[in-house]
Short mmCIF file of N, CA and C in Angstrom, two decimals:
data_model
loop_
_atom_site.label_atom_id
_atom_site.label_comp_id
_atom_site.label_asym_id
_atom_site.label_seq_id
_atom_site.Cartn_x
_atom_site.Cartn_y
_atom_site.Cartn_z
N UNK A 1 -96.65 -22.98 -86.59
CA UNK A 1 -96.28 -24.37 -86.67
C UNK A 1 -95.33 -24.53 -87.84
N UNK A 2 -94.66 -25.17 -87.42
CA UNK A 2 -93.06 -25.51 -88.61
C UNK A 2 -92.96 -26.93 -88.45
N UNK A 3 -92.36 -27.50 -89.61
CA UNK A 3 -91.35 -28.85 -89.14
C UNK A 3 -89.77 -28.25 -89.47
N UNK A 4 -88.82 -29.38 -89.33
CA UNK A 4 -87.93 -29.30 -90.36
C UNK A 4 -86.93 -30.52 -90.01
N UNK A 5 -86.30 -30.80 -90.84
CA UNK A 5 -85.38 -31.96 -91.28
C UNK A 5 -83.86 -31.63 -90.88
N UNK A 6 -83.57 -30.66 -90.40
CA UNK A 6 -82.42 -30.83 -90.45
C UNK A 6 -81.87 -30.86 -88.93
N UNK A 7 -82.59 -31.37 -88.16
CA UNK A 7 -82.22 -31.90 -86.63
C UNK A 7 -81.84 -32.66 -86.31
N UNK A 8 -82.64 -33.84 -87.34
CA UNK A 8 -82.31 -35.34 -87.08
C UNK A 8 -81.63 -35.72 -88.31
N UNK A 9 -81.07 -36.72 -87.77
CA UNK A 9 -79.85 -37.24 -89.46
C UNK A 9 -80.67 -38.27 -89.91
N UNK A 10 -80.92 -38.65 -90.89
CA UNK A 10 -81.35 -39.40 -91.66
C UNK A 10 -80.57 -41.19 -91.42
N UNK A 11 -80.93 -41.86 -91.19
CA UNK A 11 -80.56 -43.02 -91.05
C UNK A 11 -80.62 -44.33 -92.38
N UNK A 12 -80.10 -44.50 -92.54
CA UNK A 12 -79.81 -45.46 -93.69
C UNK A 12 -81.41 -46.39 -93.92
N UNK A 13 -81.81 -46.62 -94.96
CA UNK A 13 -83.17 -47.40 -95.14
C UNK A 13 -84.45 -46.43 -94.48
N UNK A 14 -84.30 -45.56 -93.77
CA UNK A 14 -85.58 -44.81 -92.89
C UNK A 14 -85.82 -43.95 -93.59
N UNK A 15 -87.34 -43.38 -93.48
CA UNK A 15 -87.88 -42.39 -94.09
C UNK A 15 -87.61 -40.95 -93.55
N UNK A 16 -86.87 -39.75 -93.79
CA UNK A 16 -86.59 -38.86 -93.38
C UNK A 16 -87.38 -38.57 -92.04
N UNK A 17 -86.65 -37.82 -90.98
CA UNK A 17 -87.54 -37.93 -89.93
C UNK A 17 -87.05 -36.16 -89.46
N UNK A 18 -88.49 -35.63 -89.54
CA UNK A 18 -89.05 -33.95 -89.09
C UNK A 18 -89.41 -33.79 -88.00
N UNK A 19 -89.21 -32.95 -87.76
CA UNK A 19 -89.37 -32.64 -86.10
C UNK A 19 -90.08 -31.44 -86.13
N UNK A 20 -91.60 -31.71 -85.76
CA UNK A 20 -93.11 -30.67 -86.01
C UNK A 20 -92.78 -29.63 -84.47
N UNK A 21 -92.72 -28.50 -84.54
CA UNK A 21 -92.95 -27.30 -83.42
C UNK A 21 -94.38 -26.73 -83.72
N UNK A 22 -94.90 -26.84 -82.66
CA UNK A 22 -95.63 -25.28 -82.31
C UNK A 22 -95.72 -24.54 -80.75
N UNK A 23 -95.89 -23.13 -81.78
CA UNK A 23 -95.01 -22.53 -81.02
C UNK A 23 -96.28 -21.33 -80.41
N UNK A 24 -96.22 -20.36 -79.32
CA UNK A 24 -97.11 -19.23 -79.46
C UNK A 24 -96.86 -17.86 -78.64
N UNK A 25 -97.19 -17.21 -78.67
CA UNK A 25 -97.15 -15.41 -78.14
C UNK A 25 -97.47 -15.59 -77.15
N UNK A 26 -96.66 -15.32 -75.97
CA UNK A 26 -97.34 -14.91 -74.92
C UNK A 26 -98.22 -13.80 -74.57
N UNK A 27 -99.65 -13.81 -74.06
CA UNK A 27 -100.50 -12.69 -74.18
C UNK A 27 -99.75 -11.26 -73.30
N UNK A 28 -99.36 -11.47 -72.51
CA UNK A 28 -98.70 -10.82 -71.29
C UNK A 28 -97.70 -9.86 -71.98
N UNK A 29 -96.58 -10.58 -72.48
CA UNK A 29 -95.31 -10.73 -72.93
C UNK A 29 -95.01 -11.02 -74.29
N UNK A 30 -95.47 -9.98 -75.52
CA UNK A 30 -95.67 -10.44 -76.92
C UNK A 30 -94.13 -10.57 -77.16
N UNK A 31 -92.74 -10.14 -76.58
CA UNK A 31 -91.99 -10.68 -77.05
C UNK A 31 -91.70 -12.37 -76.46
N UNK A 32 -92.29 -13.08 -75.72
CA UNK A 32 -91.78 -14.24 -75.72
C UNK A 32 -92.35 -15.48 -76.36
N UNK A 33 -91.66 -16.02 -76.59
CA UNK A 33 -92.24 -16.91 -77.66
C UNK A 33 -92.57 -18.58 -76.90
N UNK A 34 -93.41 -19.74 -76.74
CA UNK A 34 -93.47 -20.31 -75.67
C UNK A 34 -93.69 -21.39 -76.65
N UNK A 35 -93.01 -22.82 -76.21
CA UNK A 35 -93.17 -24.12 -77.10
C UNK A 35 -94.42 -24.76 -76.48
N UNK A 36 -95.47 -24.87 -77.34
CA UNK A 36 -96.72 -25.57 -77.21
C UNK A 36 -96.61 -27.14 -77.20
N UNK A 37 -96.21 -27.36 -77.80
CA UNK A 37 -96.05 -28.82 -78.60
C UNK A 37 -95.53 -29.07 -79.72
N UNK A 38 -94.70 -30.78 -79.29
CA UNK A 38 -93.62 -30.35 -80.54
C UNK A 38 -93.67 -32.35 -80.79
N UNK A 39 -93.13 -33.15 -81.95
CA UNK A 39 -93.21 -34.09 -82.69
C UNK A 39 -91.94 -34.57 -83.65
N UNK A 40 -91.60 -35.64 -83.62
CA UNK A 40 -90.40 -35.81 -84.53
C UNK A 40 -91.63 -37.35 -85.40
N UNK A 41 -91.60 -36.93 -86.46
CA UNK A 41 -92.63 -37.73 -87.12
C UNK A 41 -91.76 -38.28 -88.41
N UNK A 42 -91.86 -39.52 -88.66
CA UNK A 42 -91.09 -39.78 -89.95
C UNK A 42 -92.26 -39.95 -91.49
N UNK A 43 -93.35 -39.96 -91.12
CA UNK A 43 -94.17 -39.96 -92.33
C UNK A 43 -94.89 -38.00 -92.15
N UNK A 44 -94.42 -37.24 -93.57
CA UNK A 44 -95.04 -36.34 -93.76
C UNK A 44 -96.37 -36.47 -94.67
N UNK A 45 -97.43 -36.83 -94.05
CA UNK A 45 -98.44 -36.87 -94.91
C UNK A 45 -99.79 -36.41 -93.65
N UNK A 46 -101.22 -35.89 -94.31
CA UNK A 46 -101.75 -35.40 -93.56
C UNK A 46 -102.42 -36.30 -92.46
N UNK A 47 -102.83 -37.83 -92.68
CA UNK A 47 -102.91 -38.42 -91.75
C UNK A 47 -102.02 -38.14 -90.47
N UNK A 48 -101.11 -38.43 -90.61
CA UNK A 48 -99.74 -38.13 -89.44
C UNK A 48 -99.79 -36.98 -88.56
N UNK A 49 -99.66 -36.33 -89.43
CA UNK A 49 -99.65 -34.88 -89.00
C UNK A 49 -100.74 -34.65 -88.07
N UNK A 50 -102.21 -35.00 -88.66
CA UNK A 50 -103.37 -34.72 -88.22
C UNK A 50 -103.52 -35.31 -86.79
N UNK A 51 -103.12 -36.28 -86.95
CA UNK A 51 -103.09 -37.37 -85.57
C UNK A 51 -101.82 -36.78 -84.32
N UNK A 52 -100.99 -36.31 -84.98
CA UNK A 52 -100.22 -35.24 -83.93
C UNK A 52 -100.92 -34.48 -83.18
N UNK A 53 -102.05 -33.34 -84.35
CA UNK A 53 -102.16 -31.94 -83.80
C UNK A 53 -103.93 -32.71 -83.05
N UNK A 54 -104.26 -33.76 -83.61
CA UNK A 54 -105.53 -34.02 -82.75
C UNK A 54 -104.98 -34.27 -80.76
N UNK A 55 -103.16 -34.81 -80.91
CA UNK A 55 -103.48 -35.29 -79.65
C UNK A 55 -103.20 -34.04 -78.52
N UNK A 56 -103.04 -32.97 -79.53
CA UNK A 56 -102.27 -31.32 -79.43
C UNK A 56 -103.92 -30.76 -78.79
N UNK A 57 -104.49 -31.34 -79.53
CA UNK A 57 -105.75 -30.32 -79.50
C UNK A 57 -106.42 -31.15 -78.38
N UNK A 58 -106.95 -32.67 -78.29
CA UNK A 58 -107.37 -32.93 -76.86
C UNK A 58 -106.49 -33.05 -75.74
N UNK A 59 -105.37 -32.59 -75.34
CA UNK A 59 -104.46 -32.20 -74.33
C UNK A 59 -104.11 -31.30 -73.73
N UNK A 60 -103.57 -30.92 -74.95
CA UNK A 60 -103.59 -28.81 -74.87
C UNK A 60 -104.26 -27.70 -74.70
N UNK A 61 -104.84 -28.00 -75.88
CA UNK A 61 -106.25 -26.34 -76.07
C UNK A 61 -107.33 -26.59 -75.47
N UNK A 62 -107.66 -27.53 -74.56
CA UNK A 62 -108.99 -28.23 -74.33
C UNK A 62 -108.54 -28.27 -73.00
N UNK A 63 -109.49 -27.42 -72.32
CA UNK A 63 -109.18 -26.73 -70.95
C UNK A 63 -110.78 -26.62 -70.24
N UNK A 64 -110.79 -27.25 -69.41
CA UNK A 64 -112.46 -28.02 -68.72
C UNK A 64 -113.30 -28.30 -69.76
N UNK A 65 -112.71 -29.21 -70.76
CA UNK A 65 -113.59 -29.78 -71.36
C UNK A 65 -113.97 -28.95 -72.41
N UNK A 66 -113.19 -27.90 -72.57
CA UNK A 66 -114.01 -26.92 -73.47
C UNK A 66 -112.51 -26.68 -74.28
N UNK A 67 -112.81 -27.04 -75.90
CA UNK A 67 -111.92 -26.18 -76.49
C UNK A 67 -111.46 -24.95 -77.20
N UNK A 68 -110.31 -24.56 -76.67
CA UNK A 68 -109.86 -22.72 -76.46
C UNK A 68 -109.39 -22.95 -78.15
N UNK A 69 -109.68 -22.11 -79.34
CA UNK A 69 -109.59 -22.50 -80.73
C UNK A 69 -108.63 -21.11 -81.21
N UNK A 70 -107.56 -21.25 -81.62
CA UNK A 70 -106.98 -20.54 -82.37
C UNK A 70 -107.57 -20.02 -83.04
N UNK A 71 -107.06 -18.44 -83.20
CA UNK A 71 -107.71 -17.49 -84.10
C UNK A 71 -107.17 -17.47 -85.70
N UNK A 72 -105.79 -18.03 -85.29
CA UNK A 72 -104.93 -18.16 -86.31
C UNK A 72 -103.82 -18.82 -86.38
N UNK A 73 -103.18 -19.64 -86.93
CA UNK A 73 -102.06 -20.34 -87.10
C UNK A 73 -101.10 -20.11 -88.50
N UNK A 74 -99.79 -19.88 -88.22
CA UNK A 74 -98.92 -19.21 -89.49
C UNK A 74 -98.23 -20.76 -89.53
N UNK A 75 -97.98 -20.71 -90.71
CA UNK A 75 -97.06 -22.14 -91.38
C UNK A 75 -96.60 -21.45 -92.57
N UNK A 76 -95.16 -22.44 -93.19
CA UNK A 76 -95.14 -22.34 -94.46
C UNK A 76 -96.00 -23.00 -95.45
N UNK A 77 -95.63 -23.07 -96.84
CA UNK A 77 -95.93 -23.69 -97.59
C UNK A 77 -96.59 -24.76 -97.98
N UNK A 78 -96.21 -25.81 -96.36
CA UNK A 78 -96.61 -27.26 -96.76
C UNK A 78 -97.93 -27.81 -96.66
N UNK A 79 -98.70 -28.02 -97.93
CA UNK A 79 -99.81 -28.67 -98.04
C UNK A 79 -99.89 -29.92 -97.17
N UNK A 80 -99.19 -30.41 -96.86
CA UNK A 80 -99.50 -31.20 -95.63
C UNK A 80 -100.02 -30.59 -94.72
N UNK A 81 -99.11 -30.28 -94.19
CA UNK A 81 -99.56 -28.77 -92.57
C UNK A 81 -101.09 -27.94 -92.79
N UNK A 82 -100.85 -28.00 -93.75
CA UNK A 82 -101.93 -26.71 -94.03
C UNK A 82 -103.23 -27.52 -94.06
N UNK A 83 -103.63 -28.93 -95.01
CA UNK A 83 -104.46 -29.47 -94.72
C UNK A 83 -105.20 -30.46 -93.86
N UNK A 84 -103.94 -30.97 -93.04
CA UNK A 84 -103.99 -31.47 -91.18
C UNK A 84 -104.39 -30.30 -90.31
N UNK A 85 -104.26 -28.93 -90.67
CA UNK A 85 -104.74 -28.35 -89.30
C UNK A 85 -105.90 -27.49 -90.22
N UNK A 86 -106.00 -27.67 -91.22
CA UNK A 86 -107.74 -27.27 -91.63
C UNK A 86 -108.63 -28.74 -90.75
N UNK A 87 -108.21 -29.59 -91.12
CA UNK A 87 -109.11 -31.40 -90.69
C UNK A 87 -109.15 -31.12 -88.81
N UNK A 88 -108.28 -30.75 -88.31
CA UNK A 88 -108.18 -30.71 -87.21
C UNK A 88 -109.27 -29.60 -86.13
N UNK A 89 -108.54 -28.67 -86.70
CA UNK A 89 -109.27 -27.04 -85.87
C UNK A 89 -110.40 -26.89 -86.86
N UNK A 90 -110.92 -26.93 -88.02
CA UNK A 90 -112.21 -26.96 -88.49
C UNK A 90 -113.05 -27.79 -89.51
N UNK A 91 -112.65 -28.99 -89.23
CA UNK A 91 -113.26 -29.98 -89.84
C UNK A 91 -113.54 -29.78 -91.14
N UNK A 92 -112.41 -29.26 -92.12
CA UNK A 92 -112.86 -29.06 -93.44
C UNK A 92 -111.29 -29.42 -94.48
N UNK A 93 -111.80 -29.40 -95.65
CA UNK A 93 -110.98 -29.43 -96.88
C UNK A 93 -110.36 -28.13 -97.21
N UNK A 94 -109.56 -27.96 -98.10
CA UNK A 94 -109.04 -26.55 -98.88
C UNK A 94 -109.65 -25.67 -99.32
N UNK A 95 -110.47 -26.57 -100.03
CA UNK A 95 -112.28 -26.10 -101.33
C UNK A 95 -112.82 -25.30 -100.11
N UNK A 96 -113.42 -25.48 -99.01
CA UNK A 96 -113.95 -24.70 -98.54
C UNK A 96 -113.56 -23.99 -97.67
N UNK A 97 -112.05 -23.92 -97.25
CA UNK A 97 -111.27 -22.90 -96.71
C UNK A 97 -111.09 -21.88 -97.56
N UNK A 98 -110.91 -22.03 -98.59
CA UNK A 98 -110.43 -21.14 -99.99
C UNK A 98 -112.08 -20.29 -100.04
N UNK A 99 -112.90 -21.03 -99.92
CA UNK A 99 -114.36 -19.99 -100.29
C UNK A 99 -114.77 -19.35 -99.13
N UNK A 100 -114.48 -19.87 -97.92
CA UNK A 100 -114.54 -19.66 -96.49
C UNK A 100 -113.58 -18.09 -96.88
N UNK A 101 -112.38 -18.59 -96.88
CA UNK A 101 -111.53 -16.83 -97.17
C UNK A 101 -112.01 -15.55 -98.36
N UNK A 102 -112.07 -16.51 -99.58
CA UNK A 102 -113.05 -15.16 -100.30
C UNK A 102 -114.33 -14.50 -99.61
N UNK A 103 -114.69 -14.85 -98.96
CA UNK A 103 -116.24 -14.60 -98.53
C UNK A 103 -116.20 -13.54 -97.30
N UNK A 104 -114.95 -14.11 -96.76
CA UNK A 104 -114.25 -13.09 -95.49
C UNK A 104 -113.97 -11.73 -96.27
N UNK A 105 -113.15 -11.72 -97.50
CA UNK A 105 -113.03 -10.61 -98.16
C UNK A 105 -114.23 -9.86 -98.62
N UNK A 106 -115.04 -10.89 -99.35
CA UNK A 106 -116.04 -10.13 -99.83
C UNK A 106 -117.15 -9.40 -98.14
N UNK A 107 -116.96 -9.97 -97.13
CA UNK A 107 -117.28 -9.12 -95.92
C UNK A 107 -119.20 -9.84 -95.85
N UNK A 108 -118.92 -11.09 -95.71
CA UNK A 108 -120.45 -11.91 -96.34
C UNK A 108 -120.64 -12.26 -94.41
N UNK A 109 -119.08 -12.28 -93.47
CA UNK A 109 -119.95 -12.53 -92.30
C UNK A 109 -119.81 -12.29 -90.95
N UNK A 110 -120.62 -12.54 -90.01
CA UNK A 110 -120.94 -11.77 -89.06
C UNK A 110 -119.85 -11.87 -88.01
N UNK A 111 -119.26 -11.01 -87.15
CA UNK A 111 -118.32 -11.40 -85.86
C UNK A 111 -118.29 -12.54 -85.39
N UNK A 112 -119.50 -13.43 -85.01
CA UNK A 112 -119.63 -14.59 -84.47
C UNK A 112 -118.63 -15.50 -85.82
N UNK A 113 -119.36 -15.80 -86.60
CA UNK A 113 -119.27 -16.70 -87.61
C UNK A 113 -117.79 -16.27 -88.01
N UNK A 114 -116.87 -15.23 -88.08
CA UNK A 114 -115.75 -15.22 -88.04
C UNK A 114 -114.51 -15.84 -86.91
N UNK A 115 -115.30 -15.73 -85.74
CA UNK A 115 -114.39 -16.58 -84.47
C UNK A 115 -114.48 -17.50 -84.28
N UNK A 116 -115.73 -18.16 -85.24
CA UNK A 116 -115.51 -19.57 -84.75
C UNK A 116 -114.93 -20.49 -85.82
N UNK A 117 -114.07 -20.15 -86.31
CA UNK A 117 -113.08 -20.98 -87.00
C UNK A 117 -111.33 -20.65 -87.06
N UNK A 118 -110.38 -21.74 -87.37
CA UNK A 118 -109.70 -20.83 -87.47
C UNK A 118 -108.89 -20.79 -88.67
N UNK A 119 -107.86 -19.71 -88.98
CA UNK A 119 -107.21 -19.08 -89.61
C UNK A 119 -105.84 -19.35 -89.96
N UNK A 120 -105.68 -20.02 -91.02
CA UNK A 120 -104.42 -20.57 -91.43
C UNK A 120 -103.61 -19.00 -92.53
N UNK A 121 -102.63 -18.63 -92.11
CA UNK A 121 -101.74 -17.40 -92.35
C UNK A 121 -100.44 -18.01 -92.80
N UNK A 122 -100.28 -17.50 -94.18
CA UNK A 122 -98.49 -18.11 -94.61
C UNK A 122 -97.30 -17.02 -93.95
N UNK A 123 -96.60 -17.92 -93.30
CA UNK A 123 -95.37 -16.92 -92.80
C UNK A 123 -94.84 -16.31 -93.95
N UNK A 124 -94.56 -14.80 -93.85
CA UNK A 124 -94.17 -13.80 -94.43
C UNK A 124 -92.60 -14.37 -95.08
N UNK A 125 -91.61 -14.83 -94.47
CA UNK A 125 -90.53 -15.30 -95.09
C UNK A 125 -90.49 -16.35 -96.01
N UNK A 126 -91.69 -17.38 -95.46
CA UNK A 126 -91.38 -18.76 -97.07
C UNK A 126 -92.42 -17.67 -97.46
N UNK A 127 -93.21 -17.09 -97.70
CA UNK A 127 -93.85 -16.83 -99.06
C UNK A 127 -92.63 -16.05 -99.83
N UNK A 128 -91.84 -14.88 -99.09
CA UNK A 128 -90.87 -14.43 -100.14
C UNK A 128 -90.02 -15.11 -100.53
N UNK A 129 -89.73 -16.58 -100.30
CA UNK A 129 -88.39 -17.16 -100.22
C UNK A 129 -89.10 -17.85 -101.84
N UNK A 130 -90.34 -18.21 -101.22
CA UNK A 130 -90.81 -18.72 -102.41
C UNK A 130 -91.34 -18.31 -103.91
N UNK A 131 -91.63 -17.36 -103.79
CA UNK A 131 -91.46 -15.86 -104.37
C UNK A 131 -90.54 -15.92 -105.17
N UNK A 132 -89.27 -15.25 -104.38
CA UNK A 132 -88.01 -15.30 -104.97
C UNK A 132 -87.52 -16.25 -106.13
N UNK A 133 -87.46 -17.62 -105.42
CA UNK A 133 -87.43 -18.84 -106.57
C UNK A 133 -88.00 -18.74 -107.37
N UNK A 134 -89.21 -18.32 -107.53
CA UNK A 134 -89.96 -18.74 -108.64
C UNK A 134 -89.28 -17.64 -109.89
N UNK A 135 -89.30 -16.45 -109.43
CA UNK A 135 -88.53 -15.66 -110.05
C UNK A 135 -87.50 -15.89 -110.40
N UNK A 136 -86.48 -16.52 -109.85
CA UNK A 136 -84.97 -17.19 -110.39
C UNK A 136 -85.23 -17.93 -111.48
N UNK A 137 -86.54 -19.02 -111.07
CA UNK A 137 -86.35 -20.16 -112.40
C UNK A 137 -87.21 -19.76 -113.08
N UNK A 138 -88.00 -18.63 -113.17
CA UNK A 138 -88.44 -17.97 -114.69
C UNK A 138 -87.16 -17.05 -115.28
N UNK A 139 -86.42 -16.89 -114.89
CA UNK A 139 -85.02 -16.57 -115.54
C UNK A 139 -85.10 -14.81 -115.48
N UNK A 140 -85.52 -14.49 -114.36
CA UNK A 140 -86.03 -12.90 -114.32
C UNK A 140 -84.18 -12.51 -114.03
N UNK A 141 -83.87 -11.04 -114.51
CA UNK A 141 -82.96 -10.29 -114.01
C UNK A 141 -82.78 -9.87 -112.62
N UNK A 142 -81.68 -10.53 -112.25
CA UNK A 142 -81.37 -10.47 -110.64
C UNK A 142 -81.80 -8.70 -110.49
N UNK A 143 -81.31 -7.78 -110.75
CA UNK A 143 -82.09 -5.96 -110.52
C UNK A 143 -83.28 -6.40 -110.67
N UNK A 144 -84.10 -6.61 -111.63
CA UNK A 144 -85.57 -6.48 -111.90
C UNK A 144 -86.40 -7.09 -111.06
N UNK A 145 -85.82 -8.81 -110.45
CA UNK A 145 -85.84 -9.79 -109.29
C UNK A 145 -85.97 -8.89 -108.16
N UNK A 146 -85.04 -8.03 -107.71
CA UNK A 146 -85.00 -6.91 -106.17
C UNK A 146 -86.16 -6.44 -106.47
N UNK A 147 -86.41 -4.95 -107.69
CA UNK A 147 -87.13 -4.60 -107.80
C UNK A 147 -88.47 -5.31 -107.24
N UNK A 148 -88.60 -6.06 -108.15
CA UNK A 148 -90.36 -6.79 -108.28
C UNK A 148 -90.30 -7.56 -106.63
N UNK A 149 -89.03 -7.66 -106.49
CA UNK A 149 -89.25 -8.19 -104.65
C UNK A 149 -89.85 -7.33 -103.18
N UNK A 150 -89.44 -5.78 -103.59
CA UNK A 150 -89.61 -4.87 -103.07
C UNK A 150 -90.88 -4.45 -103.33
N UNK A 151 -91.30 -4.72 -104.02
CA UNK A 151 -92.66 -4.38 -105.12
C UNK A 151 -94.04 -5.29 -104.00
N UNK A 152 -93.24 -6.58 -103.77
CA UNK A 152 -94.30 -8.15 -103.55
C UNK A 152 -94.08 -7.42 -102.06
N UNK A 153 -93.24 -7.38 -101.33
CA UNK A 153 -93.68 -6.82 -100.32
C UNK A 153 -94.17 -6.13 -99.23
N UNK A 154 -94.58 -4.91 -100.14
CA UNK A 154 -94.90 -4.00 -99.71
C UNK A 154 -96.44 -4.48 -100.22
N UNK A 155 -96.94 -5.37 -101.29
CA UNK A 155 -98.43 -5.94 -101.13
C UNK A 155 -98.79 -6.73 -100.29
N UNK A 156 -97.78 -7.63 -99.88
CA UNK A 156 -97.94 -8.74 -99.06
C UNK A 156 -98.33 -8.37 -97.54
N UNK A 157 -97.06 -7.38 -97.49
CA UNK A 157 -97.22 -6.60 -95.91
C UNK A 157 -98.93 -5.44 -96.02
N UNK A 158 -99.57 -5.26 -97.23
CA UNK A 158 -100.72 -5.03 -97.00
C UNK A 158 -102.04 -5.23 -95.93
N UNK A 159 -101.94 -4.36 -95.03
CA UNK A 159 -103.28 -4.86 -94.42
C UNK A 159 -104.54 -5.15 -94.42
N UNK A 160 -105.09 -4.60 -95.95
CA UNK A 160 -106.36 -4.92 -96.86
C UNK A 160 -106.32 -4.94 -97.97
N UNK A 161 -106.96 -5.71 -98.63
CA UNK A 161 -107.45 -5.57 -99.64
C UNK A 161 -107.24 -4.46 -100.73
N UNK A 162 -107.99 -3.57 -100.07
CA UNK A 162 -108.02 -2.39 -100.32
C UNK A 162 -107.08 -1.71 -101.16
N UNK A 163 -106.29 -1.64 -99.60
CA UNK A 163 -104.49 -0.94 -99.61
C UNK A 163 -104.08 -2.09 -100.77
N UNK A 164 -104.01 -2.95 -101.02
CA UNK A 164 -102.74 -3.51 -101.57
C UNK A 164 -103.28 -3.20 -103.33
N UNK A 165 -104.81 -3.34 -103.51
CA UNK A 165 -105.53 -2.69 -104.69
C UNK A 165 -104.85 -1.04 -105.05
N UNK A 166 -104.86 -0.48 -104.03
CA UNK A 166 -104.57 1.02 -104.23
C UNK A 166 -102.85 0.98 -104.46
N UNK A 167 -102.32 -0.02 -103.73
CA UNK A 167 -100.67 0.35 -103.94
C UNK A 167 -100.19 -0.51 -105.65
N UNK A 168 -101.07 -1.72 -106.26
CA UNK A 168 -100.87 -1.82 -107.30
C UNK A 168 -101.21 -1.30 -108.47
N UNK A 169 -102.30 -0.13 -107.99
CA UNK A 169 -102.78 1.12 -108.66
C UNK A 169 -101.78 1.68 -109.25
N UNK A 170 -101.24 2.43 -108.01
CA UNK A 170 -99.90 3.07 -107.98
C UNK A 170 -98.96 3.08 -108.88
N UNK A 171 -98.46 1.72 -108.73
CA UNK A 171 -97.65 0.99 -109.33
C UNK A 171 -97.98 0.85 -110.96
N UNK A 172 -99.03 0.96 -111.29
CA UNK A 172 -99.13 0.66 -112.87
C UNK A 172 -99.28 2.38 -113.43
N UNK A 173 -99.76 3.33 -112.62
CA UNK A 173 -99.79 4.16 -112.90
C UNK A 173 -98.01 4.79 -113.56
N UNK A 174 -97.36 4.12 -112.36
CA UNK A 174 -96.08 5.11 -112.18
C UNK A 174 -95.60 4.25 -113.62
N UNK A 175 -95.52 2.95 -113.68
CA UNK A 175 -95.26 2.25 -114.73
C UNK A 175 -95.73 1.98 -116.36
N UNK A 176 -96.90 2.47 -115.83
CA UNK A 176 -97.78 2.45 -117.39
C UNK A 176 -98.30 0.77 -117.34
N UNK A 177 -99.44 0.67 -118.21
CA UNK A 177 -99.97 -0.98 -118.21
C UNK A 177 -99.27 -1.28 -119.52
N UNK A 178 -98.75 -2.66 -118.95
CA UNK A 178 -98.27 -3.02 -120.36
C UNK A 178 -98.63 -3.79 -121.09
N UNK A 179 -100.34 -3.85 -120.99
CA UNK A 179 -101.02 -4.59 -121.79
C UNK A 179 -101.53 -3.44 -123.11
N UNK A 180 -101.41 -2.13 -122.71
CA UNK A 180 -101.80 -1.11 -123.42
C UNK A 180 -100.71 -1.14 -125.00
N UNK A 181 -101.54 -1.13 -126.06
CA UNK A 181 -100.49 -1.08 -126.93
C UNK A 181 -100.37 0.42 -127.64
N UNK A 182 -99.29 0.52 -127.74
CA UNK A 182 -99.38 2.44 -128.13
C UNK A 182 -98.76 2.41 -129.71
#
């Protein structure tokens, strides 16, 4: 799920107006990509939003009465998005999405109790995009910037825990800690 602003032109006195996609994999056919439902909304706030993906969710995913629940949904950044489709697909806040996910790590629960919720995932490009920035306006060296970019992604693209523990291992090894004073 995405929005974005730059579809519709902005009209004089009106509140910017976004145009919400979602989008999904075909099971069959993982290269095609299929429009679920889509929204041109002029208030970004989670009410709005929420009231979109509720009419998404009793229309759409709700198939004899029974609703079919995402395993996972990728978005960027926006705390809007992110906390309209926590309210929506599992009736909760951040606070307990955030302890809900440590707990997944720490491996606290059972197959069942893992499918029945779902899974909010940051798309791989705004996290580096965002990444990136942040690095620009801490005033990092454009080389050192690549570096440490090449660095974030090869944790990010991590498939556990684990791995991404063992590859920043690595990494301090090859580098030395530089909290160590010699």
């Amino acid at each position: 799920m995405d929005a974005t602003g730059s579809l519709v032109r902005k009209f004089t006195g009106q509140k910017r107006s976004l145009l919400y996609c979602i989008v999904f994999k075909d099971v069959d056919d993982l290269s095609q990509i299929i429009p679920l439902a889509s929204a041109i909304l002029c208030d970004h706030s989670v009410p709005s939003i929420a009231y979109f993906l509720n009419i998404v969710r009793k229309s759409i995913v709700t198939i004899a009465d029974k609703f079919i629940r995402p395993s996972f949904i990728v978005i960027d950044f926006s705390p809007a998005i992110l906390n309209a489709l926590l309210q929506t697909f599992n009736n909760e806040g951040i606070n307990l999405h955030l302890k809900r996910c440590w707990n997944v790590l720490l491996k606290t629960y059972s197959s069942e109790e893992l499918f029945a919720v779902t899974y909010i995932r940051f798309c791989c490009a705004h996290v580096m995009k965002a990444f990136s920035r942040s690095l620009k306006a801490a005033e990092v060296k454009k080389d050192t910037r690549k570096q440490i970019m090449h660095l974030f992604a090869f944790i990010l693209l991590s498939m556990t825990l684990d791995q991404a523990m063992q590859l920043l291992n690595a990494v301090i090894r090859i580098f030395d800690d530089p909290y160590i004073v010699r």
